[in-house]
PDB file of C-alpha atoms in Angstrom:
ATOM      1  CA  UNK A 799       0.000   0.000   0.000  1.00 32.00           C
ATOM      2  CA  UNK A 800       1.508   2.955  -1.007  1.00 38.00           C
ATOM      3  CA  UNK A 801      -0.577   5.511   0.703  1.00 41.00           C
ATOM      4  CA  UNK A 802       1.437   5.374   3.781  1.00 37.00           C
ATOM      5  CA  UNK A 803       2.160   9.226   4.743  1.00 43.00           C
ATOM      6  CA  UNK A 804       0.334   8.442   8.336  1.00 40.00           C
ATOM      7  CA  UNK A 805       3.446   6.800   9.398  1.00 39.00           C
ATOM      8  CA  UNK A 806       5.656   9.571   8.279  1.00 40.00           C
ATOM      9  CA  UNK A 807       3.706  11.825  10.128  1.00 46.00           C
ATOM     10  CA  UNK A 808       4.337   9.820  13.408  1.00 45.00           C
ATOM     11  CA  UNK A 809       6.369  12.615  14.925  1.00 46.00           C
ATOM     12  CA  UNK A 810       3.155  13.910  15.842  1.00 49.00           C
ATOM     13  CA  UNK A 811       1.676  11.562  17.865  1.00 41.00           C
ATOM     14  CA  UNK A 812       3.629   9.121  19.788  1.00 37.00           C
ATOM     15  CA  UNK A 813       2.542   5.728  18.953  1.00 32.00           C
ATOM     16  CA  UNK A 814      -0.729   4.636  20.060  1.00 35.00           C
ATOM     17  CA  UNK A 815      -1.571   8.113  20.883  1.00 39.00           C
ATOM     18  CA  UNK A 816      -3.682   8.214  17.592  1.00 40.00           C
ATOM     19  CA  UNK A 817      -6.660   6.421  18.993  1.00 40.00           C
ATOM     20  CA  UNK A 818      -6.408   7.542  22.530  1.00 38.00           C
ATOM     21  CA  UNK A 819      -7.030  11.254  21.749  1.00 44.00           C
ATOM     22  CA  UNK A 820     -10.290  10.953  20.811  1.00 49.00           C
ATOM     23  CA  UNK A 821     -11.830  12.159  17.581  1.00 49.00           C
ATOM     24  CA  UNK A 822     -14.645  14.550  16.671  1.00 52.00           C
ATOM     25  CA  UNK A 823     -17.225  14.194  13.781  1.00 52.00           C
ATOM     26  CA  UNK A 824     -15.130  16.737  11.558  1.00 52.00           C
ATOM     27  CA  UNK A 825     -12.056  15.127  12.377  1.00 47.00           C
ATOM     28  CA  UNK A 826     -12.852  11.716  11.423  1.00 44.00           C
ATOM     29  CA  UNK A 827     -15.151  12.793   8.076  1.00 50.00           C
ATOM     30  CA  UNK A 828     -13.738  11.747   4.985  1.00 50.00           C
ATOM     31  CA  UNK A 829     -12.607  14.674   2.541  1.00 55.00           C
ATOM     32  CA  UNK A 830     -12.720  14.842  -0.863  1.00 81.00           C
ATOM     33  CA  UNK A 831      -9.486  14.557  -3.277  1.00 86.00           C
ATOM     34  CA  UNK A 832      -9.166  18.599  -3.609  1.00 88.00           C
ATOM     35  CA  UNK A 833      -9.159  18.800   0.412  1.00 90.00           C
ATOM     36  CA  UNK A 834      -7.001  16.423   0.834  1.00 90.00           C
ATOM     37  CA  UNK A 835      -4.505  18.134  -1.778  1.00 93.00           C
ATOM     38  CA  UNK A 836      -4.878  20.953   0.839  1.00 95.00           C
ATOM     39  CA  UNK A 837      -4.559  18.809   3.973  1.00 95.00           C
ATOM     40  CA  UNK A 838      -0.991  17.555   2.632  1.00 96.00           C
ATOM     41  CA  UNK A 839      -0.009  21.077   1.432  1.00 97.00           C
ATOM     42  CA  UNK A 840      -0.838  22.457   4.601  1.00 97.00           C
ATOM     43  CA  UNK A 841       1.202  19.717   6.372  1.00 97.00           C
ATOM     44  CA  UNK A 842       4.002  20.864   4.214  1.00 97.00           C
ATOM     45  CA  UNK A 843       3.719  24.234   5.609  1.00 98.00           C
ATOM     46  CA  UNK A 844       3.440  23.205   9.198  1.00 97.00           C
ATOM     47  CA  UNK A 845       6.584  21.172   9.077  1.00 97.00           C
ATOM     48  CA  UNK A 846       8.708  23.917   7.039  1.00 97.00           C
ATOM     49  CA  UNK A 847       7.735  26.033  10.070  1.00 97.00           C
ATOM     50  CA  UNK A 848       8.201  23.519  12.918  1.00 96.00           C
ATOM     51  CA  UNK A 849      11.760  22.901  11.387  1.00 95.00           C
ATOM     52  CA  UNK A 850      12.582  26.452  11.902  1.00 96.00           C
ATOM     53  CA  UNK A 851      11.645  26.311  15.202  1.00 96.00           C
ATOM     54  CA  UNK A 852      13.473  23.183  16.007  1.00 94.00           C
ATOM     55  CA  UNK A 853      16.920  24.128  14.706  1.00 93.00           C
ATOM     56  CA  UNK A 854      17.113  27.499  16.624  1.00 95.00           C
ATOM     57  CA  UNK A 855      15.233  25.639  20.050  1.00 94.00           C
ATOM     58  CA  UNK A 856      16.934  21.913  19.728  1.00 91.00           C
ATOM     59  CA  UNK A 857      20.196  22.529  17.915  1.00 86.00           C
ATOM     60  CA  UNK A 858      22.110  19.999  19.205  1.00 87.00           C
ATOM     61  CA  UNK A 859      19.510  17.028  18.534  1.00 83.00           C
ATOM     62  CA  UNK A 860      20.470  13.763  17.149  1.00 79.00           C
ATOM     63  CA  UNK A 861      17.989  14.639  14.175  1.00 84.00           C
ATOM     64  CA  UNK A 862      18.488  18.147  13.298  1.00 82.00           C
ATOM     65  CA  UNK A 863      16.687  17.330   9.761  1.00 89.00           C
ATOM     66  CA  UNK A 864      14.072  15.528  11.665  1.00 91.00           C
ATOM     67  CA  UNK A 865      10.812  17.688   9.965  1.00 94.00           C
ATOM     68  CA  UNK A 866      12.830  18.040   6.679  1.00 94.00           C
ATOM     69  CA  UNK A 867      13.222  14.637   6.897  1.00 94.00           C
ATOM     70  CA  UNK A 868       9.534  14.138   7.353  1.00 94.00           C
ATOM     71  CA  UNK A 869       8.441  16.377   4.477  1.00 95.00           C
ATOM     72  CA  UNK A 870      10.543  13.932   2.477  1.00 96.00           C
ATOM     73  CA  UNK A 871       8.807  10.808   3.744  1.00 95.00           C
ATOM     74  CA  UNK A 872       5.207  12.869   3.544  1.00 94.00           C
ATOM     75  CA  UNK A 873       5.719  13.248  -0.428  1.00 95.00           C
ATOM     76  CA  UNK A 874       7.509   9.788  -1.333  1.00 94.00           C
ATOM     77  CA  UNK A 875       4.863   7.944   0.300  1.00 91.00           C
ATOM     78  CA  UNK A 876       1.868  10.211  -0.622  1.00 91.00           C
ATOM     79  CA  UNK A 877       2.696  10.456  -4.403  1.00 93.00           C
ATOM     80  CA  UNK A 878       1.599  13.795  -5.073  1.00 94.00           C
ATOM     81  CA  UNK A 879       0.027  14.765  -8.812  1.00 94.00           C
ATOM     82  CA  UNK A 880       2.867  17.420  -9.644  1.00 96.00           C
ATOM     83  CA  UNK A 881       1.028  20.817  -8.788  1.00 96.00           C
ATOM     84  CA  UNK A 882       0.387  19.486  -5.337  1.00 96.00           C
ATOM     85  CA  UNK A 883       3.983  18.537  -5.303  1.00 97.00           C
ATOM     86  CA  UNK A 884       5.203  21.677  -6.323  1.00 97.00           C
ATOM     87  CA  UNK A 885       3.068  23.374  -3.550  1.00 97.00           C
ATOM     88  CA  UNK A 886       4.023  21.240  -0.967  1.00 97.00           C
ATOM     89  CA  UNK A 887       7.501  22.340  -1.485  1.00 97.00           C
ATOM     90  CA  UNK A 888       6.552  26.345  -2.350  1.00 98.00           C
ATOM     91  CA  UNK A 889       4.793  26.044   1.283  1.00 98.00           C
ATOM     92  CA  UNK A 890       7.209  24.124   3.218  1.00 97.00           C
ATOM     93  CA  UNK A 891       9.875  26.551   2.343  1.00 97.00           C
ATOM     94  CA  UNK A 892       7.233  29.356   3.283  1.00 98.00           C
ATOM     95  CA  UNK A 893       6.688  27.675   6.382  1.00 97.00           C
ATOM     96  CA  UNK A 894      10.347  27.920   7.383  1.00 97.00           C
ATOM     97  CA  UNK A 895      10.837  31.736   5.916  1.00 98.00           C
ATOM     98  CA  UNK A 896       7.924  32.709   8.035  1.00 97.00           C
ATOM     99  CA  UNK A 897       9.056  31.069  10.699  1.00 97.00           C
ATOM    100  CA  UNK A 898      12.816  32.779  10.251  1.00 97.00           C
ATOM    101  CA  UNK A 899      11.324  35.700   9.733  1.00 97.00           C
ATOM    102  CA  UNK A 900       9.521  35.577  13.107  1.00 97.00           C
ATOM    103  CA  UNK A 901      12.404  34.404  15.586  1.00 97.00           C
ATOM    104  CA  UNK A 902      16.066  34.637  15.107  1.00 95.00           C
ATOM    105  CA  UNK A 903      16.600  32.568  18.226  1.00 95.00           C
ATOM    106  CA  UNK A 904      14.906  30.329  20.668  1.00 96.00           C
ATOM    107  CA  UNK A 905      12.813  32.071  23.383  1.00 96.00           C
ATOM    108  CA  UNK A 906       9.623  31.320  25.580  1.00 96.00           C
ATOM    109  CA  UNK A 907       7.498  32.161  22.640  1.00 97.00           C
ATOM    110  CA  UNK A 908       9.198  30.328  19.691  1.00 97.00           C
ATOM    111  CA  UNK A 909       8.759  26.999  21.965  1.00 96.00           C
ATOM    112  CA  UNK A 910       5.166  28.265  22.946  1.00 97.00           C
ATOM    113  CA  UNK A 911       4.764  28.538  19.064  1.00 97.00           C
ATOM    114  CA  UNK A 912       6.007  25.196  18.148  1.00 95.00           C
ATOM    115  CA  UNK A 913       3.940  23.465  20.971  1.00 95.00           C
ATOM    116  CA  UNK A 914       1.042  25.322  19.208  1.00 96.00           C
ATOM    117  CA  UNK A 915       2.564  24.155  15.692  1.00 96.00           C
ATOM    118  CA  UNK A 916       2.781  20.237  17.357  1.00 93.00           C
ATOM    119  CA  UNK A 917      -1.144  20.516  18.646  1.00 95.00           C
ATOM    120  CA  UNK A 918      -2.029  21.744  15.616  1.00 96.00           C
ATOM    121  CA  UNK A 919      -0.057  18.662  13.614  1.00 94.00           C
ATOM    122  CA  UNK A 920      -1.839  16.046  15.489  1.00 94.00           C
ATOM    123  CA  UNK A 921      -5.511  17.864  14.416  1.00 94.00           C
ATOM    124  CA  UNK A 922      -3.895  17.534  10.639  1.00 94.00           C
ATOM    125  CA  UNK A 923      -2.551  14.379  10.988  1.00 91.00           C
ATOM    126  CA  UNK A 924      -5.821  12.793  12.393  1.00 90.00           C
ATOM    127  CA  UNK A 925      -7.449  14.248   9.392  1.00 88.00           C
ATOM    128  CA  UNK A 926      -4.769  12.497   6.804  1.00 88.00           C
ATOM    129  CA  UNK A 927      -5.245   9.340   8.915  1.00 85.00           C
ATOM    130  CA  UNK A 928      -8.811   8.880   8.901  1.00 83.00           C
ATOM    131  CA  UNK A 929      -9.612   7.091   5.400  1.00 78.00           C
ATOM    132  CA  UNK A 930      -6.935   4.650   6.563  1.00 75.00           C
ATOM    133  CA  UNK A 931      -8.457   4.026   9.750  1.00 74.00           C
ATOM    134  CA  UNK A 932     -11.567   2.982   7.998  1.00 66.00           C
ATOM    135  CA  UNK A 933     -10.210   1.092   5.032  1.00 62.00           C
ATOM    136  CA  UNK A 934     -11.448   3.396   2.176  1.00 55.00           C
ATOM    137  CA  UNK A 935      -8.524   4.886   0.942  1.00 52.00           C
ATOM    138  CA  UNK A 936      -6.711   2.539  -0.826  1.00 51.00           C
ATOM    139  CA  UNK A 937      -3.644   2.279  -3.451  1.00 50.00           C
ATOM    140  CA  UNK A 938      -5.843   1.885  -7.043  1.00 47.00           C
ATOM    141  CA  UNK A 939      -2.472   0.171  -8.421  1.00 45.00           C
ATOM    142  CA  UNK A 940      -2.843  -2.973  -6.197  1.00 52.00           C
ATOM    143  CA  UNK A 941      -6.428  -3.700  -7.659  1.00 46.00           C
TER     144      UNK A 941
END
């Protein structure tokens, strides 16, 4: 199954946490294609900004790519038609610019903002989840 980008969001939610946070009826509604073109750009964006934030607040982790890393995974395993690729990339790199832009180094409110950024990646990462947790969205290649 190709459609796999729920793992390489992960970094959200700790595993198992998924389930145990509890969903609400907009959360767990499936979305048409176009939204879900959006969803995945706006993922892009969140992790171009979270990266920002994690270089200048966690410079000396192990994984100082970690969320580049992720937007890497996010588009390999999600396949993208090539406009939504392109604008995953345009908004990731906005994400970080805006994010540069904002704080030059880490303080109590560029961690307050990426704890904000991480609550709102679980919200976006429950929505991207949800056809798999019901079986409906499937890879049309393995019919």
């Amino acid at each position: 199954m190709k459609y796999l980008a729920v793992l390489a969001l992960s970094v959200f939610v700790q595993e198992g946490e998924l389930s145990a946070l509890g969903e609400t009826e907009e959360e767990t509604q499936l979305y048409s294609f176009a939204e879900r073109q959006q969803q995945l750009i706006d993922m892009a964006q969140l992790l171009g900004e979270i990266h920002h934030l994690h270089q200048i607040c966690q410079p000396y982790d192990y994984f100082p790519e970690r969320y580049r890393d992720r937007m890497k995974e996010l588009v390999t395993l999600e396949e993208p038609i090539a406009a939504t690729k392109e604008s995953m990339i345009s908004s990731f790199n906005e994400g970080f610019q805006s994010m540069k832009a904002r704080f030059d180094y880490c303080d109590s409110g560029a961690e307050a903002e990426m704890r904000d950024l991480g609550g709102q990646g679980v919200i976006l990462t429950r929505k991207l989840a949800a056809p798999f947790r019901r079986g409906v969205l499937t890879d049309p290649r393995e019919d």
